[in-house]
């Protein structure tokens, strides 16, 4: 049986000490692994982390758990089982949406580790749900999936993490939650790339459905449009309609 004990950080001249103890108990032995991280906040409000005695197995445990927990944070719930159920529902609805959602959570949590965010915030999925929403929204739902929109979605996911880092640095000083503000900002900006239905670069969906059907409908619409242009008189008829 495994237990994760997290002691909230205390402040001492803008220094935060996070103590995470992972204890493994069984019938014959007891093993305790300690991860101590000192996180400092500079004058601009950004994280500066100095880590000693890092247990990378513990970091991997936190990372994997945070990815699974991220979907539950969309509903303001910190629960690994609930997050697993959300992933299962996404797979049943659309494997494409599930893949981009998982990618968003993965990138968000990994970026949180690289940016020196407190492990407690990463562990509960707080750094995965905004980028998860961005991946789910742009990865075939609000944009028809093709090579260009796939690259744009990945860039948007990374950009969401950077926006969250900046927004949270400001909102923390005012003791305000960021909620889904980074997701809303980034998706609003990247939707400006969306053009008309017949544009092959960043096309918008022909009809609202799952990403797979939207992609199929777009290809059919594109094919019909090309055929109409090739047939004399038919293009003029469609234009008049």
mmCIF file of C-alpha atoms in Angstrom:
data_model
loop_
_atom_site.group_PDB
_atom_site.id
_atom_site.type_symbol
_atom_site.label_atom_id
_atom_site.label_comp_id
_atom_site.label_asym_id
_atom_site.label_seq_id
_atom_site.Cartn_x
_atom_site.Cartn_y
_atom_site.Cartn_z
ATOM 1 C CA UNK A 1 0.000 0.000 0.000
ATOM 2 C CA UNK A 2 1.380 3.391 -0.971
ATOM 3 C CA UNK A 3 0.690 6.737 0.576
ATOM 4 C CA UNK A 4 1.749 10.200 -0.552
ATOM 5 C CA UNK A 5 2.154 12.813 2.159
ATOM 6 C CA UNK A 6 2.581 16.422 1.046
ATOM 7 C CA UNK A 7 3.367 19.196 3.487
ATOM 8 C CA UNK A 8 2.237 22.622 2.213
ATOM 9 C CA UNK A 9 5.059 25.082 1.566
ATOM 10 C CA UNK A 10 5.837 27.728 4.153
ATOM 11 C CA UNK A 11 7.154 31.168 3.291
ATOM 12 C CA UNK A 12 10.364 32.620 4.690
ATOM 13 C CA UNK A 13 11.597 35.674 2.782
ATOM 14 C CA UNK A 14 10.005 34.390 -0.452
ATOM 15 C CA UNK A 15 11.462 30.883 0.033
ATOM 16 C CA UNK A 16 9.225 27.849 -0.083
ATOM 17 C CA UNK A 17 10.189 24.461 1.219
ATOM 18 C CA UNK A 18 8.289 21.511 -0.172
ATOM 19 C CA UNK A 19 8.691 18.193 1.547
ATOM 20 C CA UNK A 20 7.243 15.214 -0.231
ATOM 21 C CA UNK A 21 7.508 11.875 1.486
ATOM 22 C CA UNK A 22 6.615 8.714 -0.354
ATOM 23 C CA UNK A 23 6.193 5.754 1.983
ATOM 24 C CA UNK A 24 5.850 2.178 0.877
ATOM 25 C CA UNK A 25 4.525 -0.257 3.474
ATOM 26 C CA UNK A 26 4.282 -4.012 3.345
ATOM 27 C CA UNK A 27 4.079 -6.857 5.826
ATOM 28 C CA UNK A 28 7.820 -7.261 6.277
ATOM 29 C CA UNK A 29 9.451 -3.916 5.637
ATOM 30 C CA UNK A 30 8.905 -0.195 5.412
ATOM 31 C CA UNK A 31 10.716 2.049 2.937
ATOM 32 C CA UNK A 32 10.706 5.828 3.064
ATOM 33 C CA UNK A 33 12.017 8.023 0.256
ATOM 34 C CA UNK A 34 12.347 11.753 0.736
ATOM 35 C CA UNK A 35 12.405 14.446 -1.916
ATOM 36 C CA UNK A 36 13.395 17.899 -0.737
ATOM 37 C CA UNK A 37 13.029 20.886 -3.021
ATOM 38 C CA UNK A 38 13.652 24.521 -2.244
ATOM 39 C CA UNK A 39 11.710 26.905 -4.455
ATOM 40 C CA UNK A 40 12.430 30.621 -4.450
ATOM 41 C CA UNK A 41 10.314 33.337 -5.992
ATOM 42 C CA UNK A 42 12.202 36.257 -7.476
ATOM 43 C CA UNK A 43 11.146 39.906 -7.477
ATOM 44 C CA UNK A 44 9.145 39.439 -10.686
ATOM 45 C CA UNK A 45 7.148 36.608 -9.148
ATOM 46 C CA UNK A 46 8.721 33.803 -11.184
ATOM 47 C CA UNK A 47 9.848 30.469 -9.795
ATOM 48 C CA UNK A 48 13.539 29.777 -9.240
ATOM 49 C CA UNK A 49 14.114 26.232 -8.055
ATOM 50 C CA UNK A 50 17.072 24.606 -6.355
ATOM 51 C CA UNK A 51 16.702 20.860 -5.895
ATOM 52 C CA UNK A 52 18.817 18.598 -3.727
ATOM 53 C CA UNK A 53 18.624 14.854 -3.058
ATOM 54 C CA UNK A 54 16.237 14.348 -5.970
ATOM 55 C CA UNK A 55 14.624 10.931 -6.152
ATOM 56 C CA UNK A 56 13.865 10.618 -9.855
ATOM 57 C CA UNK A 57 11.610 7.617 -9.309
ATOM 58 C CA UNK A 58 9.477 9.858 -7.131
ATOM 59 C CA UNK A 59 9.491 12.565 -9.807
ATOM 60 C CA UNK A 60 8.343 10.018 -12.396
ATOM 61 C CA UNK A 61 5.557 8.915 -10.056
ATOM 62 C CA UNK A 62 4.413 12.527 -9.639
ATOM 63 C CA UNK A 63 4.634 13.120 -13.398
ATOM 64 C CA UNK A 64 2.582 10.072 -14.393
ATOM 65 C CA UNK A 65 -0.015 10.744 -11.703
ATOM 66 C CA UNK A 66 -0.348 14.379 -12.759
ATOM 67 C CA UNK A 67 -1.097 13.389 -16.367
ATOM 68 C CA UNK A 68 -3.865 11.033 -15.259
ATOM 69 C CA UNK A 69 -5.286 13.559 -12.787
ATOM 70 C CA UNK A 70 -5.298 16.509 -15.223
ATOM 71 C CA UNK A 71 -8.725 15.774 -16.819
ATOM 72 C CA UNK A 72 -10.376 15.756 -13.399
ATOM 73 C CA UNK A 73 -9.123 19.299 -12.757
ATOM 74 C CA UNK A 74 -11.310 20.490 -15.633
ATOM 75 C CA UNK A 75 -14.203 19.749 -13.270
ATOM 76 C CA UNK A 76 -12.296 21.130 -10.239
ATOM 77 C CA UNK A 77 -11.755 17.611 -8.889
ATOM 78 C CA UNK A 78 -8.441 16.168 -7.761
ATOM 79 C CA UNK A 79 -9.003 12.469 -8.361
ATOM 80 C CA UNK A 80 -6.957 9.991 -10.379
ATOM 81 C CA UNK A 81 -9.846 7.582 -10.901
ATOM 82 C CA UNK A 82 -12.096 10.350 -12.209
ATOM 83 C CA UNK A 83 -9.351 11.456 -14.596
ATOM 84 C CA UNK A 84 -9.021 7.891 -15.894
ATOM 85 C CA UNK A 85 -12.765 7.745 -16.549
ATOM 86 C CA UNK A 86 -12.577 11.026 -18.497
ATOM 87 C CA UNK A 87 -9.766 9.637 -20.657
ATOM 88 C CA UNK A 88 -11.830 6.509 -21.315
ATOM 89 C CA UNK A 89 -14.824 8.642 -22.314
ATOM 90 C CA UNK A 90 -12.623 10.661 -24.678
ATOM 91 C CA UNK A 91 -11.327 7.488 -26.318
ATOM 92 C CA UNK A 92 -14.891 6.275 -26.870
ATOM 93 C CA UNK A 93 -15.941 9.642 -28.293
ATOM 94 C CA UNK A 94 -12.884 10.245 -30.457
ATOM 95 C CA UNK A 95 -9.414 8.656 -30.340
ATOM 96 C CA UNK A 96 -8.068 11.820 -31.970
ATOM 97 C CA UNK A 97 -9.433 14.029 -29.200
ATOM 98 C CA UNK A 98 -8.121 11.614 -26.580
ATOM 99 C CA UNK A 99 -4.645 11.634 -28.155
ATOM 100 C CA UNK A 100 -4.403 15.429 -28.311
ATOM 101 C CA UNK A 101 -5.806 15.723 -24.781
ATOM 102 C CA UNK A 102 -3.196 13.318 -23.455
ATOM 103 C CA UNK A 103 -0.483 15.180 -25.369
ATOM 104 C CA UNK A 104 -1.651 18.457 -23.850
ATOM 105 C CA UNK A 105 -1.550 17.071 -20.310
ATOM 106 C CA UNK A 106 1.845 15.467 -20.941
ATOM 107 C CA UNK A 107 3.406 18.670 -22.285
ATOM 108 C CA UNK A 108 1.819 20.809 -19.574
ATOM 109 C CA UNK A 109 3.062 18.674 -16.693
ATOM 110 C CA UNK A 110 6.526 18.252 -18.213
ATOM 111 C CA UNK A 111 6.812 21.995 -18.785
ATOM 112 C CA UNK A 112 5.780 22.567 -15.181
ATOM 113 C CA UNK A 113 8.679 20.406 -14.031
ATOM 114 C CA UNK A 114 11.090 22.235 -16.329
ATOM 115 C CA UNK A 115 9.850 25.645 -15.169
ATOM 116 C CA UNK A 116 10.482 24.749 -11.531
ATOM 117 C CA UNK A 117 6.861 24.728 -10.406
ATOM 118 C CA UNK A 118 6.084 23.271 -6.988
ATOM 119 C CA UNK A 119 5.648 19.513 -7.163
ATOM 120 C CA UNK A 120 2.343 19.687 -5.312
ATOM 121 C CA UNK A 121 0.794 21.787 -8.093
ATOM 122 C CA UNK A 122 2.076 19.398 -10.739
ATOM 123 C CA UNK A 123 0.943 16.312 -8.826
ATOM 124 C CA UNK A 124 -2.699 17.418 -8.583
ATOM 125 C CA UNK A 125 -2.918 18.135 -12.326
ATOM 126 C CA UNK A 126 -3.082 21.920 -12.088
ATOM 127 C CA UNK A 127 -0.443 22.280 -14.800
ATOM 128 C CA UNK A 128 -2.032 19.838 -17.210
ATOM 129 C CA UNK A 129 -5.687 20.716 -17.598
ATOM 130 C CA UNK A 130 -5.346 24.014 -19.499
ATOM 131 C CA UNK A 131 -3.035 22.553 -22.134
ATOM 132 C CA UNK A 132 -5.255 19.445 -22.205
ATOM 133 C CA UNK A 133 -8.252 21.614 -23.089
ATOM 134 C CA UNK A 134 -6.237 23.393 -25.780
ATOM 135 C CA UNK A 135 -5.246 20.093 -27.377
ATOM 136 C CA UNK A 136 -8.805 18.782 -27.253
ATOM 137 C CA UNK A 137 -10.277 21.975 -28.723
ATOM 138 C CA UNK A 138 -7.855 22.609 -31.576
ATOM 139 C CA UNK A 139 -6.883 19.005 -32.304
ATOM 140 C CA UNK A 140 -9.562 18.246 -34.867
ATOM 141 C CA UNK A 141 -12.602 19.854 -33.235
ATOM 142 C CA UNK A 142 -12.420 23.595 -33.913
ATOM 143 C CA UNK A 143 -9.950 23.046 -36.751
ATOM 144 C CA UNK A 144 -10.127 20.313 -39.373
ATOM 145 C CA UNK A 145 -7.180 18.024 -38.808
ATOM 146 C CA UNK A 146 -4.379 18.204 -41.377
ATOM 147 C CA UNK A 147 -0.628 18.749 -41.313
ATOM 148 C CA UNK A 148 -0.807 22.484 -40.697
ATOM 149 C CA UNK A 149 -3.473 22.344 -38.002
ATOM 150 C CA UNK A 150 -1.615 19.520 -36.234
ATOM 151 C CA UNK A 151 1.524 21.654 -35.981
ATOM 152 C CA UNK A 152 -0.574 24.647 -34.907
ATOM 153 C CA UNK A 153 -2.202 22.569 -32.160
ATOM 154 C CA UNK A 154 1.154 21.426 -30.773
ATOM 155 C CA UNK A 155 2.437 25.010 -30.793
ATOM 156 C CA UNK A 156 -0.761 26.157 -29.076
ATOM 157 C CA UNK A 157 -0.302 23.532 -26.354
ATOM 158 C CA UNK A 158 3.209 24.786 -25.595
ATOM 159 C CA UNK A 159 2.018 28.381 -25.761
ATOM 160 C CA UNK A 160 -0.752 27.588 -23.265
ATOM 161 C CA UNK A 161 1.816 26.490 -20.690
ATOM 162 C CA UNK A 162 3.813 29.695 -21.140
ATOM 163 C CA UNK A 163 0.672 31.808 -20.820
ATOM 164 C CA UNK A 164 -0.308 29.887 -17.688
ATOM 165 C CA UNK A 165 3.141 30.483 -16.202
ATOM 166 C CA UNK A 166 2.869 34.238 -16.764
ATOM 167 C CA UNK A 167 -0.775 34.536 -15.708
ATOM 168 C CA UNK A 168 -0.273 32.474 -12.574
ATOM 169 C CA UNK A 169 2.734 34.560 -11.545
ATOM 170 C CA UNK A 170 0.478 37.626 -11.562
ATOM 171 C CA UNK A 171 -2.661 36.021 -10.144
ATOM 172 C CA UNK A 172 -0.757 34.402 -7.270
ATOM 173 C CA UNK A 173 0.122 37.830 -5.906
ATOM 174 C CA UNK A 174 -3.573 38.748 -5.916
ATOM 175 C CA UNK A 175 -4.572 35.361 -4.477
ATOM 176 C CA UNK A 176 -6.808 34.619 -7.481
ATOM 177 C CA UNK A 177 -7.279 31.300 -9.329
ATOM 178 C CA UNK A 178 -6.405 31.194 -13.015
ATOM 179 C CA UNK A 179 -9.180 28.684 -13.823
ATOM 180 C CA UNK A 180 -9.199 28.147 -17.628
ATOM 181 C CA UNK A 181 -8.004 31.641 -18.581
ATOM 182 C CA UNK A 182 -4.793 30.438 -20.335
ATOM 183 C CA UNK A 183 -6.833 27.993 -22.416
ATOM 184 C CA UNK A 184 -9.363 30.676 -23.375
ATOM 185 C CA UNK A 185 -6.652 33.179 -24.354
ATOM 186 C CA UNK A 186 -4.664 30.763 -26.502
ATOM 187 C CA UNK A 187 -7.621 29.154 -28.279
ATOM 188 C CA UNK A 188 -9.098 32.587 -29.051
ATOM 189 C CA UNK A 189 -5.811 33.631 -30.648
ATOM 190 C CA UNK A 190 -5.273 30.456 -32.661
ATOM 191 C CA UNK A 191 -8.836 30.449 -33.967
ATOM 192 C CA UNK A 192 -7.818 33.529 -35.958
ATOM 193 C CA UNK A 193 -5.961 31.078 -38.204
ATOM 194 C CA UNK A 194 -9.228 29.438 -39.169
ATOM 195 C CA UNK A 195 -10.305 30.390 -42.663
ATOM 196 C CA UNK A 196 -13.251 29.400 -44.832
ATOM 197 C CA UNK A 197 -14.295 25.811 -45.402
ATOM 198 C CA UNK A 198 -12.640 25.564 -48.823
ATOM 199 C CA UNK A 199 -9.217 26.780 -47.687
ATOM 200 C CA UNK A 200 -6.820 23.849 -47.428
ATOM 201 C CA UNK A 201 -4.391 25.467 -44.965
ATOM 202 C CA UNK A 202 -6.459 26.050 -41.808
ATOM 203 C CA UNK A 203 -9.981 24.949 -42.745
ATOM 204 C CA UNK A 204 -12.941 25.198 -40.431
ATOM 205 C CA UNK A 205 -15.270 22.207 -40.008
ATOM 206 C CA UNK A 206 -18.089 21.774 -42.498
ATOM 207 C CA UNK A 207 -20.339 20.450 -39.730
ATOM 208 C CA UNK A 208 -19.994 20.048 -35.969
ATOM 209 C CA UNK A 209 -19.157 16.460 -35.114
ATOM 210 C CA UNK A 210 -16.240 14.333 -33.903
ATOM 211 C CA UNK A 211 -12.821 15.098 -35.461
ATOM 212 C CA UNK A 212 -12.821 11.951 -37.584
ATOM 213 C CA UNK A 213 -16.191 12.740 -39.187
ATOM 214 C CA UNK A 214 -15.308 16.412 -39.591
ATOM 215 C CA UNK A 215 -12.164 15.411 -41.474
ATOM 216 C CA UNK A 216 -14.167 13.028 -43.675
ATOM 217 C CA UNK A 217 -16.835 15.661 -44.396
ATOM 218 C CA UNK A 218 -14.163 18.225 -45.233
ATOM 219 C CA UNK A 219 -12.484 15.898 -47.736
ATOM 220 C CA UNK A 220 -15.825 15.196 -49.401
ATOM 221 C CA UNK A 221 -16.640 18.904 -49.533
ATOM 222 C CA UNK A 222 -13.206 19.676 -50.923
ATOM 223 C CA UNK A 223 -13.550 16.983 -53.573
ATOM 224 C CA UNK A 224 -16.999 18.237 -54.581
ATOM 225 C CA UNK A 225 -15.666 21.787 -54.828
ATOM 226 C CA UNK A 226 -12.786 20.715 -57.082
ATOM 227 C CA UNK A 227 -15.141 18.764 -59.333
ATOM 228 C CA UNK A 228 -17.496 21.744 -59.547
ATOM 229 C CA UNK A 229 -14.634 23.974 -60.659
ATOM 230 C CA UNK A 230 -13.591 21.465 -63.319
ATOM 231 C CA UNK A 231 -17.115 21.207 -64.787
ATOM 232 C CA UNK A 232 -17.992 24.339 -66.832
ATOM 233 C CA UNK A 233 -21.116 26.112 -65.652
ATOM 234 C CA UNK A 234 -21.503 24.122 -62.417
ATOM 235 C CA UNK A 235 -19.190 26.412 -60.478
ATOM 236 C CA UNK A 236 -21.222 29.444 -61.599
ATOM 237 C CA UNK A 237 -24.421 27.691 -60.530
ATOM 238 C CA UNK A 238 -23.027 27.001 -57.036
ATOM 239 C CA UNK A 239 -21.742 30.556 -56.783
ATOM 240 C CA UNK A 240 -25.176 31.947 -57.576
ATOM 241 C CA UNK A 241 -26.758 29.716 -54.932
#
